[in-house]
């Protein structure tokens, strides 16, 4: 969760998601992003987006699987 307030402008951001480990070096993540903006003069906005990512680890002992 992120929050920012600069010169009467507010910005809130949150992400709900899941990260799945397929092997010692490969993870996949998916999620939904929610952003809320409150600007000057009542110009407000909402953003809802999807996120997807793949992570490849060079250190294979980083995940829960442990050592070979």
Short mmCIF file of N, CA and C in Angstrom, two decimals:
data_model
loop_
_atom_site.label_atom_id
_atom_site.label_comp_id
_atom_site.label_asym_id
_atom_site.label_seq_id
_atom_site.Cartn_x
_atom_site.Cartn_y
_atom_site.Cartn_z
N UNK A 1 0.85 -1.17 0.00
CA UNK A 1 0.00 0.00 0.00
C UNK A 1 0.90 1.23 0.00
N UNK A 2 0.66 2.13 -0.90
CA UNK A 2 1.42 3.37 -0.96
C UNK A 2 0.48 4.54 -0.78
N UNK A 3 0.98 5.59 -0.15
CA UNK A 3 0.20 6.82 0.04
C UNK A 3 1.12 8.02 -0.16
N UNK A 4 0.63 9.02 -0.86
CA UNK A 4 1.39 10.23 -1.08
C UNK A 4 0.46 11.43 -0.96
N UNK A 5 0.95 12.50 -0.34
CA UNK A 5 0.16 13.72 -0.24
C UNK A 5 1.09 14.92 -0.47
N UNK A 6 0.93 15.57 -1.63
CA UNK A 6 1.77 16.69 -2.02
C UNK A 6 0.87 17.82 -2.50
N UNK A 7 0.93 18.96 -1.86
CA UNK A 7 0.18 20.16 -2.26
C UNK A 7 -1.30 19.86 -2.49
N UNK A 8 -1.97 19.34 -1.50
CA UNK A 8 -3.41 19.04 -1.55
C UNK A 8 -3.78 18.00 -2.60
N UNK A 9 -2.85 17.15 -2.97
CA UNK A 9 -3.12 16.05 -3.90
C UNK A 9 -2.85 14.75 -3.16
N UNK A 10 -3.79 13.82 -3.22
CA UNK A 10 -3.61 12.53 -2.56
C UNK A 10 -3.54 11.42 -3.60
N UNK A 11 -2.72 10.43 -3.32
CA UNK A 11 -2.54 9.29 -4.21
C UNK A 11 -2.45 8.04 -3.35
N UNK A 12 -3.36 7.10 -3.56
CA UNK A 12 -3.36 5.82 -2.85
C UNK A 12 -3.22 4.71 -3.87
N UNK A 13 -2.40 3.71 -3.54
CA UNK A 13 -2.20 2.59 -4.45
C UNK A 13 -2.09 1.30 -3.64
N UNK A 14 -2.75 0.26 -4.13
CA UNK A 14 -2.68 -1.05 -3.49
C UNK A 14 -2.66 -2.14 -4.54
N UNK A 15 -2.12 -3.30 -4.17
CA UNK A 15 -2.04 -4.41 -5.11
C UNK A 15 -2.38 -5.70 -4.37
N UNK A 16 -3.25 -6.48 -4.96
CA UNK A 16 -3.59 -7.80 -4.46
C UNK A 16 -3.13 -8.80 -5.50
N UNK A 17 -2.42 -9.83 -5.06
CA UNK A 17 -1.94 -10.77 -6.05
C UNK A 17 -1.41 -12.05 -5.44
N UNK A 18 -0.87 -12.88 -6.32
CA UNK A 18 -0.33 -14.17 -5.92
C UNK A 18 0.98 -14.39 -6.68
N UNK A 19 1.91 -15.03 -6.00
CA UNK A 19 3.18 -15.39 -6.64
C UNK A 19 3.37 -16.90 -6.47
N UNK A 20 3.59 -17.59 -7.60
CA UNK A 20 3.70 -19.05 -7.61
C UNK A 20 5.10 -19.43 -8.05
N UNK A 21 5.71 -20.36 -7.33
CA UNK A 21 7.05 -20.84 -7.67
C UNK A 21 6.92 -22.14 -8.46
N UNK A 22 7.47 -22.15 -9.68
CA UNK A 22 7.41 -23.35 -10.52
C UNK A 22 8.67 -24.21 -10.40
N UNK A 23 9.77 -23.60 -10.04
CA UNK A 23 11.01 -24.34 -9.84
C UNK A 23 11.89 -23.52 -8.92
N UNK A 24 13.14 -23.95 -8.73
CA UNK A 24 14.05 -23.21 -7.86
C UNK A 24 14.41 -21.84 -8.41
N UNK A 25 14.29 -21.66 -9.71
CA UNK A 25 14.71 -20.40 -10.32
C UNK A 25 13.60 -19.61 -10.99
N UNK A 26 12.38 -20.11 -11.04
CA UNK A 26 11.33 -19.45 -11.81
C UNK A 26 10.08 -19.22 -10.96
N UNK A 27 9.67 -17.96 -10.86
CA UNK A 27 8.43 -17.58 -10.18
C UNK A 27 7.55 -16.81 -11.16
N UNK A 28 6.25 -16.93 -10.96
CA UNK A 28 5.28 -16.21 -11.77
C UNK A 28 4.36 -15.46 -10.83
N UNK A 29 4.07 -14.19 -11.16
CA UNK A 29 3.20 -13.39 -10.31
C UNK A 29 2.07 -12.76 -11.09
N UNK A 30 0.89 -12.68 -10.49
CA UNK A 30 -0.28 -12.05 -11.08
C UNK A 30 -0.95 -11.20 -10.02
N UNK A 31 -1.62 -10.13 -10.44
CA UNK A 31 -2.30 -9.32 -9.45
C UNK A 31 -3.22 -8.28 -10.06
N UNK A 32 -3.94 -7.60 -9.18
CA UNK A 32 -4.83 -6.50 -9.54
C UNK A 32 -4.34 -5.27 -8.81
N UNK A 33 -4.24 -4.15 -9.53
CA UNK A 33 -3.76 -2.89 -8.97
C UNK A 33 -4.94 -1.93 -8.84
N UNK A 34 -5.04 -1.27 -7.68
CA UNK A 34 -6.06 -0.26 -7.44
C UNK A 34 -5.36 1.06 -7.14
N UNK A 35 -5.71 2.13 -7.86
CA UNK A 35 -5.17 3.46 -7.59
C UNK A 35 -6.31 4.45 -7.44
N UNK A 36 -6.19 5.32 -6.45
CA UNK A 36 -7.18 6.35 -6.19
C UNK A 36 -6.46 7.70 -6.15
N UNK A 37 -6.95 8.66 -6.92
CA UNK A 37 -6.34 9.98 -7.02
C UNK A 37 -7.35 11.02 -6.56
N UNK A 38 -6.93 11.93 -5.71
CA UNK A 38 -7.74 13.08 -5.32
C UNK A 38 -6.92 14.32 -5.65
N UNK A 39 -7.33 15.04 -6.67
CA UNK A 39 -6.60 16.21 -7.15
C UNK A 39 -7.30 17.48 -6.72
N UNK A 40 -6.70 18.61 -7.04
CA UNK A 40 -7.29 19.90 -6.71
C UNK A 40 -8.58 20.11 -7.50
N UNK A 41 -9.45 20.92 -7.00
CA UNK A 41 -10.71 21.30 -7.65
C UNK A 41 -11.63 20.11 -7.88
N UNK A 42 -11.53 19.05 -7.07
CA UNK A 42 -12.44 17.93 -7.15
C UNK A 42 -12.25 17.01 -8.33
N UNK A 43 -11.12 17.11 -9.03
CA UNK A 43 -10.85 16.22 -10.15
C UNK A 43 -10.27 14.91 -9.61
N UNK A 44 -11.15 13.95 -9.37
CA UNK A 44 -10.75 12.68 -8.78
C UNK A 44 -10.68 11.60 -9.85
N UNK A 45 -9.93 10.54 -9.57
CA UNK A 45 -9.82 9.45 -10.53
C UNK A 45 -9.56 8.13 -9.85
N UNK A 46 -9.95 7.06 -10.52
CA UNK A 46 -9.74 5.70 -10.05
C UNK A 46 -9.16 4.90 -11.20
N UNK A 47 -8.14 4.09 -10.91
CA UNK A 47 -7.54 3.23 -11.91
C UNK A 47 -7.52 1.81 -11.37
N UNK A 48 -7.99 0.87 -12.17
CA UNK A 48 -7.93 -0.55 -11.83
C UNK A 48 -7.21 -1.25 -12.97
N UNK A 49 -6.13 -1.96 -12.66
CA UNK A 49 -5.35 -2.60 -13.71
C UNK A 49 -4.92 -4.00 -13.32
N UNK A 50 -4.43 -4.73 -14.30
CA UNK A 50 -3.92 -6.08 -14.10
C UNK A 50 -2.41 -6.07 -14.25
N UNK A 51 -1.73 -6.90 -13.47
CA UNK A 51 -0.28 -7.01 -13.59
C UNK A 51 0.12 -8.47 -13.71
N UNK A 52 1.20 -8.72 -14.43
CA UNK A 52 1.72 -10.07 -14.63
C UNK A 52 3.23 -9.97 -14.72
N UNK A 53 3.94 -10.90 -14.13
CA UNK A 53 5.39 -10.86 -14.19
C UNK A 53 6.01 -12.22 -13.97
N UNK A 54 7.19 -12.38 -14.52
CA UNK A 54 7.98 -13.59 -14.34
C UNK A 54 9.32 -13.18 -13.73
N UNK A 55 9.76 -13.91 -12.71
CA UNK A 55 11.03 -13.65 -12.06
C UNK A 55 11.93 -14.87 -12.21
N UNK A 56 13.14 -14.63 -12.69
CA UNK A 56 14.14 -15.69 -12.79
C UNK A 56 15.25 -15.37 -11.79
N UNK A 57 15.47 -16.27 -10.84
CA UNK A 57 16.47 -16.05 -9.79
C UNK A 57 17.80 -16.65 -10.22
N UNK A 58 18.88 -15.92 -10.01
CA UNK A 58 20.21 -16.46 -10.27
C UNK A 58 20.70 -17.28 -9.07
N UNK A 59 20.19 -16.97 -7.87
CA UNK A 59 20.53 -17.71 -6.67
C UNK A 59 19.45 -18.76 -6.43
N UNK A 60 19.69 -20.00 -6.78
CA UNK A 60 18.64 -21.02 -6.70
C UNK A 60 18.27 -21.40 -5.28
N UNK A 61 18.97 -20.94 -4.27
CA UNK A 61 18.63 -21.22 -2.88
C UNK A 61 17.68 -20.15 -2.32
N UNK A 62 17.24 -19.21 -3.14
CA UNK A 62 16.37 -18.12 -2.68
C UNK A 62 14.96 -18.59 -2.36
N UNK A 63 14.43 -19.56 -3.11
CA UNK A 63 13.06 -19.99 -2.90
C UNK A 63 12.96 -21.02 -1.78
N UNK A 64 11.77 -21.45 -1.47
CA UNK A 64 11.52 -22.36 -0.35
C UNK A 64 12.07 -23.77 -0.61
N UNK A 65 12.41 -24.08 -1.85
CA UNK A 65 12.91 -25.42 -2.15
C UNK A 65 14.26 -25.70 -1.53
N UNK A 66 15.04 -24.67 -1.29
CA UNK A 66 16.35 -24.86 -0.64
C UNK A 66 17.43 -25.36 -1.57
N UNK A 67 18.41 -26.04 -0.97
CA UNK A 67 19.57 -26.48 -1.72
C UNK A 67 19.28 -27.73 -2.54
N UNK A 68 20.13 -27.97 -3.52
CA UNK A 68 20.02 -29.17 -4.36
C UNK A 68 20.27 -30.41 -3.55
#
